[in-house]
Amino acid sequence: DLVLSNRKIPDEQSTWQYRLFAAVANTNDVFVMGVTEGKELNVLETLNTGFSAVAPAGMTPSGLALSADQTRLYIACSDVNAVAVADISETRSRIAGFVPTGAYPTAVRVVSGGRLAVLNGHSGTMSVIDAPADEMLPDYTTKAMAATPYRESFSDSLPEQRSSIEHVIYILMDS
């Protein structure tokens, strides 16, 4: 999913007019790109939606929505049944917390009253929930993390270094 923000952040070095957010499913990432007046794209940052910095890929960010004031980015994280709430009001974005959802959220939209409509892919249902206030995010985050089988202690068994393999190329031949 993609969503475009025209909210300018005070930054003397910034040359972009818009920020384009792109969900990168099969990862934990949302790419944040600056779009210049000349329509050039530059990656400004990669927003990690993982429950922690070392969490393996598996959040599967699928859907994106902006709050009305464009200071919050809501990210449907399909494989963990949660919506990540990112604070995008500053130069660097950060995950502020998570909201538990139904099974396999694939899309999120902000609807009237600042509520969130979340499409649940496994059941084909839609949930409408109140956008969480900042003080509610720690409690919601605890509930979202408890509902997933991933635990931080699992990272103890991960290799210290990443694989040296950077690219895999598939060659398909028509016979």
JSON list of C-alpha atoms in Angstrom, two decimals, residues 49-51 58-64 73-86 95 97-108 116-122 127 129 132 137 140-148:
[
{"chain": "A", "resi": 49, "resn": "THR", "atom": "CA", "xyz": [7.45, -1.94, 12.44]},
{"chain": "A", "resi": 50, "resn": "GLY", "atom": "CA", "xyz": [8.87, -4.88, 14.43]},
{"chain": "A", "resi": 51, "resn": "PHE", "atom": "CA", "xyz": [8.02, -5.33, 18.09]},
{"chain": "A", "resi": 58, "resn": "GLY", "atom": "CA", "xyz": [7.12, -11.23, 9.93]},
{"chain": "A", "resi": 59, "resn": "MET", "atom": "CA", "xyz": [5.10, -8.11, 10.71]},
{"chain": "A", "resi": 60, "resn": "THR", "atom": "CA", "xyz": [3.96, -7.98, 7.05]},
{"chain": "A", "resi": 61, "resn": "PRO", "atom": "CA", "xyz": [2.93, -4.32, 6.77]},
{"chain": "A", "resi": 62, "resn": "SER", "atom": "CA", "xyz": [0.10, -4.39, 4.24]},
{"chain": "A", "resi": 63, "resn": "GLY", "atom": "CA", "xyz": [-2.11, -1.32, 4.60]},
{"chain": "A", "resi": 64, "resn": "LEU", "atom": "CA", "xyz": [-1.45, 2.32, 5.46]},
{"chain": "A", "resi": 73, "resn": "LEU", "atom": "CA", "xyz": [0.64, 6.72, 10.28]},
{"chain": "A", "resi": 74, "resn": "TYR", "atom": "CA", "xyz": [-1.45, 3.62, 10.90]},
{"chain": "A", "resi": 75, "resn": "ILE", "atom": "CA", "xyz": [0.09, 0.40, 9.54]},
{"chain": "A", "resi": 76, "resn": "ALA", "atom": "CA", "xyz": [-1.88, -2.85, 9.17]},
{"chain": "A", "resi": 77, "resn": "CYS", "atom": "CA", "xyz": [0.59, -5.56, 10.26]},
{"chain": "A", "resi": 78, "resn": "SER", "atom": "CA", "xyz": [-1.04, -8.66, 8.83]},
{"chain": "A", "resi": 79, "resn": "ASP", "atom": "CA", "xyz": [0.97, -11.50, 10.34]},
{"chain": "A", "resi": 80, "resn": "VAL", "atom": "CA", "xyz": [0.70, -10.26, 13.94]},
{"chain": "A", "resi": 81, "resn": "ASN", "atom": "CA", "xyz": [-2.96, -9.18, 13.91]},
{"chain": "A", "resi": 82, "resn": "ALA", "atom": "CA", "xyz": [-2.19, -5.60, 14.89]},
{"chain": "A", "resi": 83, "resn": "VAL", "atom": "CA", "xyz": [-2.13, -2.04, 13.62]},
{"chain": "A", "resi": 84, "resn": "ALA", "atom": "CA", "xyz": [1.15, -0.24, 14.31]},
{"chain": "A", "resi": 85, "resn": "VAL", "atom": "CA", "xyz": [0.83, 3.43, 15.22]},
{"chain": "A", "resi": 86, "resn": "ALA", "atom": "CA", "xyz": [3.75, 5.52, 14.01]},
{"chain": "A", "resi": 95, "resn": "ILE", "atom": "CA", "xyz": [6.62, 3.44, 16.27]},
{"chain": "A", "resi": 97, "resn": "GLY", "atom": "CA", "xyz": [2.68, 1.46, 19.82]},
{"chain": "A", "resi": 98, "resn": "PHE", "atom": "CA", "xyz": [0.33, -1.21, 18.53]},
{"chain": "A", "resi": 99, "resn": "VAL", "atom": "CA", "xyz": [-3.41, -1.87, 18.55]},
{"chain": "A", "resi": 100, "resn": "PRO", "atom": "CA", "xyz": [-4.68, -5.48, 18.48]},
{"chain": "A", "resi": 101, "resn": "THR", "atom": "CA", "xyz": [-7.07, -6.26, 15.61]},
{"chain": "A", "resi": 102, "resn": "GLY", "atom": "CA", "xyz": [-8.96, -9.13, 14.06]},
{"chain": "A", "resi": 103, "resn": "ALA", "atom": "CA", "xyz": [-7.31, -11.91, 12.09]},
{"chain": "A", "resi": 104, "resn": "TYR", "atom": "CA", "xyz": [-4.87, -10.79, 9.38]},
{"chain": "A", "resi": 105, "resn": "PRO", "atom": "CA", "xyz": [-5.56, -7.07, 8.93]},
{"chain": "A", "resi": 106, "resn": "THR", "atom": "CA", "xyz": [-4.90, -6.14, 5.30]},
{"chain": "A", "resi": 107, "resn": "ALA", "atom": "CA", "xyz": [-6.17, -2.57, 5.08]},
{"chain": "A", "resi": 108, "resn": "VAL", "atom": "CA", "xyz": [-6.73, 0.35, 7.44]},
{"chain": "A", "resi": 116, "resn": "LEU", "atom": "CA", "xyz": [-10.03, 3.37, 12.25]},
{"chain": "A", "resi": 117, "resn": "ALA", "atom": "CA", "xyz": [-11.69, 0.95, 9.86]},
{"chain": "A", "resi": 118, "resn": "VAL", "atom": "CA", "xyz": [-9.64, -2.24, 9.69]},
{"chain": "A", "resi": 119, "resn": "LEU", "atom": "CA", "xyz": [-10.32, -4.93, 7.08]},
{"chain": "A", "resi": 120, "resn": "ASN", "atom": "CA", "xyz": [-9.57, -8.38, 8.45]},
{"chain": "A", "resi": 121, "resn": "GLY", "atom": "CA", "xyz": [-8.40, -10.64, 5.63]},
{"chain": "A", "resi": 122, "resn": "HIS", "atom": "CA", "xyz": [-8.97, -14.06, 7.20]},
{"chain": "A", "resi": 127, "resn": "SER", "atom": "CA", "xyz": [-13.66, -3.68, 12.54]},
{"chain": "A", "resi": 129, "resn": "ILE", "atom": "CA", "xyz": [-12.16, 1.03, 16.39]},
{"chain": "A", "resi": 132, "resn": "PRO", "atom": "CA", "xyz": [-5.95, 5.16, 20.44]},
{"chain": "A", "resi": 137, "resn": "LEU", "atom": "CA", "xyz": [-0.96, 2.78, 23.59]},
{"chain": "A", "resi": 140, "resn": "TYR", "atom": "CA", "xyz": [-2.85, -1.88, 23.70]},
{"chain": "A", "resi": 141, "resn": "THR", "atom": "CA", "xyz": [0.76, -2.69, 22.82]},
{"chain": "A", "resi": 142, "resn": "THR", "atom": "CA", "xyz": [1.01, -5.20, 25.68]},
{"chain": "A", "resi": 143, "resn": "LYS", "atom": "CA", "xyz": [-2.17, -6.90, 24.46]},
{"chain": "A", "resi": 144, "resn": "ALA", "atom": "CA", "xyz": [-0.97, -6.97, 20.85]},
{"chain": "A", "resi": 145, "resn": "MET", "atom": "CA", "xyz": [2.39, -8.46, 21.83]},
{"chain": "A", "resi": 146, "resn": "ALA", "atom": "CA", "xyz": [0.75, -11.09, 24.06]},
{"chain": "A", "resi": 147, "resn": "ALA", "atom": "CA", "xyz": [-1.39, -12.28, 21.13]},
{"chain": "A", "resi": 148, "resn": "THR", "atom": "CA", "xyz": [1.60, -13.22, 18.95]}
]
